[in-house]
mmCIF file of C-alpha atoms in Angstrom:
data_model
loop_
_atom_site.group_PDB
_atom_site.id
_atom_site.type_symbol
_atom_site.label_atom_id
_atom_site.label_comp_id
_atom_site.label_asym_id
_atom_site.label_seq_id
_atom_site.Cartn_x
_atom_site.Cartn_y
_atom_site.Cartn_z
ATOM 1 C CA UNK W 3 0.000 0.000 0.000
ATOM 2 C CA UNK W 4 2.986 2.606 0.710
ATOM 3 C CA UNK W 5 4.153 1.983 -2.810
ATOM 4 C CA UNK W 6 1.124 2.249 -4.443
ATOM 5 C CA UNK W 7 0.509 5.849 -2.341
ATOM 6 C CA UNK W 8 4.033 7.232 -3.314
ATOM 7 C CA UNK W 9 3.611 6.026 -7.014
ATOM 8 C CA UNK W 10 0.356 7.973 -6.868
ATOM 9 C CA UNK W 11 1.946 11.375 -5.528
ATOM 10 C CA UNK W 12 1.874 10.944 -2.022
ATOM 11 C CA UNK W 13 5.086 11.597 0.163
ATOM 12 C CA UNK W 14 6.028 10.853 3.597
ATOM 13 C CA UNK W 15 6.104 13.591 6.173
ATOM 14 C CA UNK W 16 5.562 11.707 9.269
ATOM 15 C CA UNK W 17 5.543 8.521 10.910
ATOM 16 C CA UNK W 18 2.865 6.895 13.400
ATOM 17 C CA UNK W 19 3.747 4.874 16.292
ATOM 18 C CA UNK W 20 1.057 2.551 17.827
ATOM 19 C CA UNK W 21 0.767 1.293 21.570
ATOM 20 C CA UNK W 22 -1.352 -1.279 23.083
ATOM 21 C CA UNK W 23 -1.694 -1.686 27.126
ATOM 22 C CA UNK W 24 -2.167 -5.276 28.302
ATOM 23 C CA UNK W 25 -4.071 -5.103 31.597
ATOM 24 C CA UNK W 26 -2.363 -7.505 34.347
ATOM 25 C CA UNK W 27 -5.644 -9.204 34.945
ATOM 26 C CA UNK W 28 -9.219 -9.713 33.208
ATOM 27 C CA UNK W 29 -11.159 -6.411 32.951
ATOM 28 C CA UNK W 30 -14.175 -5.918 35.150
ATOM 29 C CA UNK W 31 -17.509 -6.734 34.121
ATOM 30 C CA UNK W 32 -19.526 -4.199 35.936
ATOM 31 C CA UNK W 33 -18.646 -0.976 36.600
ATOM 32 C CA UNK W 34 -17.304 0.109 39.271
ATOM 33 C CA UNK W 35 -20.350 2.241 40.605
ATOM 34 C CA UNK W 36 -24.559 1.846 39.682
ATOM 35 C CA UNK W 37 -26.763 3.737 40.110
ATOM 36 C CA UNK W 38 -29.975 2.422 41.324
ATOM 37 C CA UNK W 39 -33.638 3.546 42.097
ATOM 38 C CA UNK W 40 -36.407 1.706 40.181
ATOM 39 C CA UNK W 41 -34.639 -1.713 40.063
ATOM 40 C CA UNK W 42 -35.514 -4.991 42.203
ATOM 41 C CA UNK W 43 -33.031 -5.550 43.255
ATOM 42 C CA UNK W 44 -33.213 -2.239 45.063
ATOM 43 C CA UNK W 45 -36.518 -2.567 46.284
ATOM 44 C CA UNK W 46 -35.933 -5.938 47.737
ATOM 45 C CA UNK W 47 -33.077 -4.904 49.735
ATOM 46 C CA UNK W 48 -34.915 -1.616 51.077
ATOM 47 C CA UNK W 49 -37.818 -4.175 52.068
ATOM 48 C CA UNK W 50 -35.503 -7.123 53.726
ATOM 49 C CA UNK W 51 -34.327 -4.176 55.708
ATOM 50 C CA UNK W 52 -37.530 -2.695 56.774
ATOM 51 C CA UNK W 53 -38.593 -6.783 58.180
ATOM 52 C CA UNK W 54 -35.290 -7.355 59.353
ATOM 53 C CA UNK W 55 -34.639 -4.346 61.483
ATOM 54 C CA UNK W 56 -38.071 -3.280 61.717
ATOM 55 C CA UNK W 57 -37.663 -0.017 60.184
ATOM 56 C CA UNK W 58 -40.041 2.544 61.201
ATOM 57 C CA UNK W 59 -39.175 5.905 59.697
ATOM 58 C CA UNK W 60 -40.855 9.025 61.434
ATOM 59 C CA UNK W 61 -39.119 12.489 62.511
ATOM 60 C CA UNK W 62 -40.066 11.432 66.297
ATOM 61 C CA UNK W 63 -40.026 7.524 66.505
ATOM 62 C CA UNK W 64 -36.518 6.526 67.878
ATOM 63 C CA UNK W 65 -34.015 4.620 67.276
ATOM 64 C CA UNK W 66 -36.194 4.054 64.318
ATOM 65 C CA UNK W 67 -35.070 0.611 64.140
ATOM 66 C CA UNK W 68 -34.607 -2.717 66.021
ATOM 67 C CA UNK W 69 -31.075 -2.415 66.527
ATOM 68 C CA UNK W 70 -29.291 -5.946 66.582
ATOM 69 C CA UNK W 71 -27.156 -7.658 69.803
ATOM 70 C CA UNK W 72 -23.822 -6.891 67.488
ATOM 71 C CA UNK W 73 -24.035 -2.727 67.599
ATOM 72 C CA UNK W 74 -23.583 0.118 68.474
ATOM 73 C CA UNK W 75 -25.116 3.863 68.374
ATOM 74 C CA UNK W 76 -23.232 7.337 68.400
ATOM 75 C CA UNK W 77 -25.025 10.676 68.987
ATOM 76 C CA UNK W 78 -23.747 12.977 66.135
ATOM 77 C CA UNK W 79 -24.513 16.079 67.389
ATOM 78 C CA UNK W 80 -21.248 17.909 67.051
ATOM 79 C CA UNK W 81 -22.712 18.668 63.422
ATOM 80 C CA UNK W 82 -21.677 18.562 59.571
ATOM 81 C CA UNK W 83 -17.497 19.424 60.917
ATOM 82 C CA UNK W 84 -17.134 15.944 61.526
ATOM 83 C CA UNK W 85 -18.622 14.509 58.463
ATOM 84 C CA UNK W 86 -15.598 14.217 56.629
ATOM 85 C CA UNK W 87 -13.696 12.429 59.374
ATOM 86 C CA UNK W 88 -16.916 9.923 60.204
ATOM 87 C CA UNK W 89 -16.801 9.204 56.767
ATOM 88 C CA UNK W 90 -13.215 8.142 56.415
ATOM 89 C CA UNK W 91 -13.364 6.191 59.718
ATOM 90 C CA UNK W 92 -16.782 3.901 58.418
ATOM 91 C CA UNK W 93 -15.083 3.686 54.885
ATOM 92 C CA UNK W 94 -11.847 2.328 55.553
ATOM 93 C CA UNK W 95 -13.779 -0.153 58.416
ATOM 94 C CA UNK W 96 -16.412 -1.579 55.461
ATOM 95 C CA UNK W 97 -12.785 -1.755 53.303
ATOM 96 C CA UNK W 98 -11.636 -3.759 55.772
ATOM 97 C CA UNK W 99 -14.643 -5.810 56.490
ATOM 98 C CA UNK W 100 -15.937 -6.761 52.809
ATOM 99 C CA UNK W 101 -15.025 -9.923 51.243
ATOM 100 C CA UNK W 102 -13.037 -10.304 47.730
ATOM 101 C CA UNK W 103 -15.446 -9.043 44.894
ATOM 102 C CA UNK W 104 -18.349 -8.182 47.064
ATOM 103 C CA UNK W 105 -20.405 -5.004 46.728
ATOM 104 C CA UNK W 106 -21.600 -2.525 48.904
ATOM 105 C CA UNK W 107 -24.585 -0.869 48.561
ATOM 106 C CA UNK W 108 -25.421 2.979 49.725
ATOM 107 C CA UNK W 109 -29.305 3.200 50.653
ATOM 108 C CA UNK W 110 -30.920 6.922 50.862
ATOM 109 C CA UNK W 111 -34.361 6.648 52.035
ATOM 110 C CA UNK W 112 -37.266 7.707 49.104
ATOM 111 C CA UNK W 113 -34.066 8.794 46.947
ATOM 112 C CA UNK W 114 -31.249 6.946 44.796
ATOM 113 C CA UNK W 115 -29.199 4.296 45.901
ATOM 114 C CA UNK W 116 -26.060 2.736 44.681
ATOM 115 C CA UNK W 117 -24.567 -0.640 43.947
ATOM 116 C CA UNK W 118 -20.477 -0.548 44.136
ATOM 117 C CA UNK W 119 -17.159 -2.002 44.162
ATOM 118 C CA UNK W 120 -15.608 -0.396 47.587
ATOM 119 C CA UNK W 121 -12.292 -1.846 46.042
ATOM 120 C CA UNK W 122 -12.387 0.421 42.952
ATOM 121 C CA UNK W 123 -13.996 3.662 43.664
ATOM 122 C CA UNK W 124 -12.455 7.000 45.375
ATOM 123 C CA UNK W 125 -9.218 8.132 44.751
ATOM 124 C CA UNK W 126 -7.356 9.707 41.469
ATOM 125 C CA UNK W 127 -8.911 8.575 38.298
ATOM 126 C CA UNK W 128 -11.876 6.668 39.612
ATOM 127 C CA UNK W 129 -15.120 7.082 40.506
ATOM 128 C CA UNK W 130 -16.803 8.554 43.509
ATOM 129 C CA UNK W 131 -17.591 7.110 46.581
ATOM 130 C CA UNK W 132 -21.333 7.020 46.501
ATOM 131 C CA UNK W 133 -23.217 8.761 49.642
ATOM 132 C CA UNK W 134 -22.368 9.479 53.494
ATOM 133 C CA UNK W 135 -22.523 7.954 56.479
ATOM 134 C CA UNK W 136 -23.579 11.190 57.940
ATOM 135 C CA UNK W 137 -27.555 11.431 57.598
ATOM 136 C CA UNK W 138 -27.714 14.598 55.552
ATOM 137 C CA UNK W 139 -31.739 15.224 55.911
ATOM 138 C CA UNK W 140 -32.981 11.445 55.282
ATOM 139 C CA UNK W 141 -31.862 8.673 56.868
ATOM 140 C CA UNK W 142 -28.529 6.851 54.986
ATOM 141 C CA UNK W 143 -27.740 3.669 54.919
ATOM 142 C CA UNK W 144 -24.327 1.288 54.079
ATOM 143 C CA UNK W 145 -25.126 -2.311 53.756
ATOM 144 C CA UNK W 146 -23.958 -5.361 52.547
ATOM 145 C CA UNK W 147 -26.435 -7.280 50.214
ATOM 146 C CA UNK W 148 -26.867 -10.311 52.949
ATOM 147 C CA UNK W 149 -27.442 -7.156 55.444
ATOM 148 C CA UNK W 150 -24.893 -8.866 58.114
ATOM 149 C CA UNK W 151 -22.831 -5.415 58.671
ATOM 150 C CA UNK W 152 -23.034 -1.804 57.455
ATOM 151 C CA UNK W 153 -24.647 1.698 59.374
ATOM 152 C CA UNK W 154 -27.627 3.659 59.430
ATOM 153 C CA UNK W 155 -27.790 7.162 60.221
ATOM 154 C CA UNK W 156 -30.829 9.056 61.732
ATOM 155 C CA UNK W 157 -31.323 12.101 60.610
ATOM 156 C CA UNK W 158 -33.855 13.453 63.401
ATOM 157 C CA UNK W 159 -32.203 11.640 66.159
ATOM 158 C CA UNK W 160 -28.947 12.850 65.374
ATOM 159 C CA UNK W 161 -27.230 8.940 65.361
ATOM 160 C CA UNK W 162 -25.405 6.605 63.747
ATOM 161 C CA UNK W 163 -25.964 2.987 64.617
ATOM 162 C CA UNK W 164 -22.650 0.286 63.176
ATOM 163 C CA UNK W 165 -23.753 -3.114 63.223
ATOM 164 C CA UNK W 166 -21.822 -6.286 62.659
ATOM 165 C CA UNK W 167 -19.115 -7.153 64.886
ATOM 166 C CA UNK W 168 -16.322 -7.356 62.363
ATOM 167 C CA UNK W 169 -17.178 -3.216 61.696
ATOM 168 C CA UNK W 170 -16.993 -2.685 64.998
ATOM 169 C CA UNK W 171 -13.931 -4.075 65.510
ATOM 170 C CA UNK W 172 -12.634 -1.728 62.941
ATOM 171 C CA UNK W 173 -14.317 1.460 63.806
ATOM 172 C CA UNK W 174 -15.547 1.626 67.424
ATOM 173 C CA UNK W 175 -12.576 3.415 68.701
ATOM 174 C CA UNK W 176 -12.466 5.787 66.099
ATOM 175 C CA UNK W 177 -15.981 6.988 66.401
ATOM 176 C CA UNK W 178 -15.945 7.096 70.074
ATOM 177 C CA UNK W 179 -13.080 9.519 69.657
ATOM 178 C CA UNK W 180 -14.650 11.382 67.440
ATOM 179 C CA UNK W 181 -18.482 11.441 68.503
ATOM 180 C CA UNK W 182 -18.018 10.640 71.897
ATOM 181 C CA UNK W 183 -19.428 8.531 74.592
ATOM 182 C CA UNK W 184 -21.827 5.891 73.131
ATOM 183 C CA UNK W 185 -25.286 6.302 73.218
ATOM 184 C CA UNK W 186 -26.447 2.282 73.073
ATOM 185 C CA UNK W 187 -25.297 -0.845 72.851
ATOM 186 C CA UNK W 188 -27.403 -3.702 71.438
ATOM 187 C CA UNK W 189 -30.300 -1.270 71.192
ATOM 188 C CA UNK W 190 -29.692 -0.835 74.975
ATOM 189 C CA UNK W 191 -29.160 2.468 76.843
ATOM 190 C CA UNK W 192 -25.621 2.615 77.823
ATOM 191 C CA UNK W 193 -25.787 6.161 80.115
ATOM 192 C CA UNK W 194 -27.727 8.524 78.366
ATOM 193 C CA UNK W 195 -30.321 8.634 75.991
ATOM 194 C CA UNK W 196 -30.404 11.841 73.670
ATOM 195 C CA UNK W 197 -33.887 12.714 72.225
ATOM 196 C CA UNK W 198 -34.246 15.602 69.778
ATOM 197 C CA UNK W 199 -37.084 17.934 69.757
ATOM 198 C CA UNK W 200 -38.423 21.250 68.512
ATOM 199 C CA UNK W 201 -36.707 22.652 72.430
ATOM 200 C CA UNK W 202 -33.616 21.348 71.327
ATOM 201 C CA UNK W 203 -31.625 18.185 72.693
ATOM 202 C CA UNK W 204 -32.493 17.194 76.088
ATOM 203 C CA UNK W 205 -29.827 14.631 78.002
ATOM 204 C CA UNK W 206 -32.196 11.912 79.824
ATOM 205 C CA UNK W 207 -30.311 10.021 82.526
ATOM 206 C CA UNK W 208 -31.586 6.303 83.798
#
């Protein structure tokens, strides 16, 4: 073909130089993030959670759920300043906590919800890291799909309950040093109860 172009006029003025990257493994086969709101699979998980932890959402029903033996609840009324930090400390527990290729998935109650890789989002060059674990106006959930660890955050009590005892493990510390003393234990009072109401917070001691 380069003869037949130079017999027919054509010169050479530059050259080309091809590259090909060989990833070290297979690609992916999802993407790394999904978004999802109308899908069953979303809809089945929001309604294994509801029977499971007998979800009751209302601005004055509290804890809102039936929190489990393996948990624990935080008052996060120190405000939006710690969101960044709480968020760090609960993802690099669930990091720590999910197995190999298992996805998390980031519930916002009556809005979008997300299906994703924890292993390949965040960071340079990837995607986001869906959601918070601060409840920013509706309550927020991180589960895994079989529902055995993850949080949920309250957004008119002011809370964050981790289940799961391998995520506690990882974070309790942390989020005692950041939020302070805990609030419950196994859905139990463990030395003050915080309720929230149109006064402000009142401190109720047993």
């Amino acid at each position: 073909m380069r003869d037949v172009l130079t017999g027919a006029g054509f010169r050479e003025i530059a050259t080309v130089r091809s590259y090909h990257r060989t990833p070290p493994c297979a690609p992916a086969r999802e993407r790394a993030v999904r978004q999802l709101i109308f899908e069953p699979e979303h809809d089945d998980l929001w309604d294994r959670f509801y029977e499971r932890f007998r979800f009751q959402p209302s601005i004055d029903t509290y804890p809102g759920v039936t929190e489990p033996p393996a948990s624990v609840t935080w008052h996060l009324g120190t405000g939006h300043a710690i969101a960044g930090e709480l968020d760090r400390l609960v993802r690099r527990g669930l990091l720590a906590c999910v197995r190999p290729d298992e996805p998390l998935y980031f519930l916002d109650w009556n809005h979008q919800g997300y299906r994703f890789d924890p292993l390949r989002v965040g960071g340079p060059g990837r995607p986001f890291w869906p959601g918070t674990a601060y409840p920013d106006g509706d309550y927020h959930l991180y589960v895994t799909a079989d529902l055995r660890l993850g949080t949920f955050g309250h957004p008119w009590e002011e809370s964050l309950c981790v289940f799961g005892a391998d995520l506690l493990t990882e974070v309790e510390a942390g989020l005692t040093a950041l939020l302070g003393p805990v609030m419950r234990r196994g859905g139990r009072n463990a030395g003050n109860i915080w309720t929230i109401g149109p006064d402000g917070v009142t401190r109720v001691r047993p």
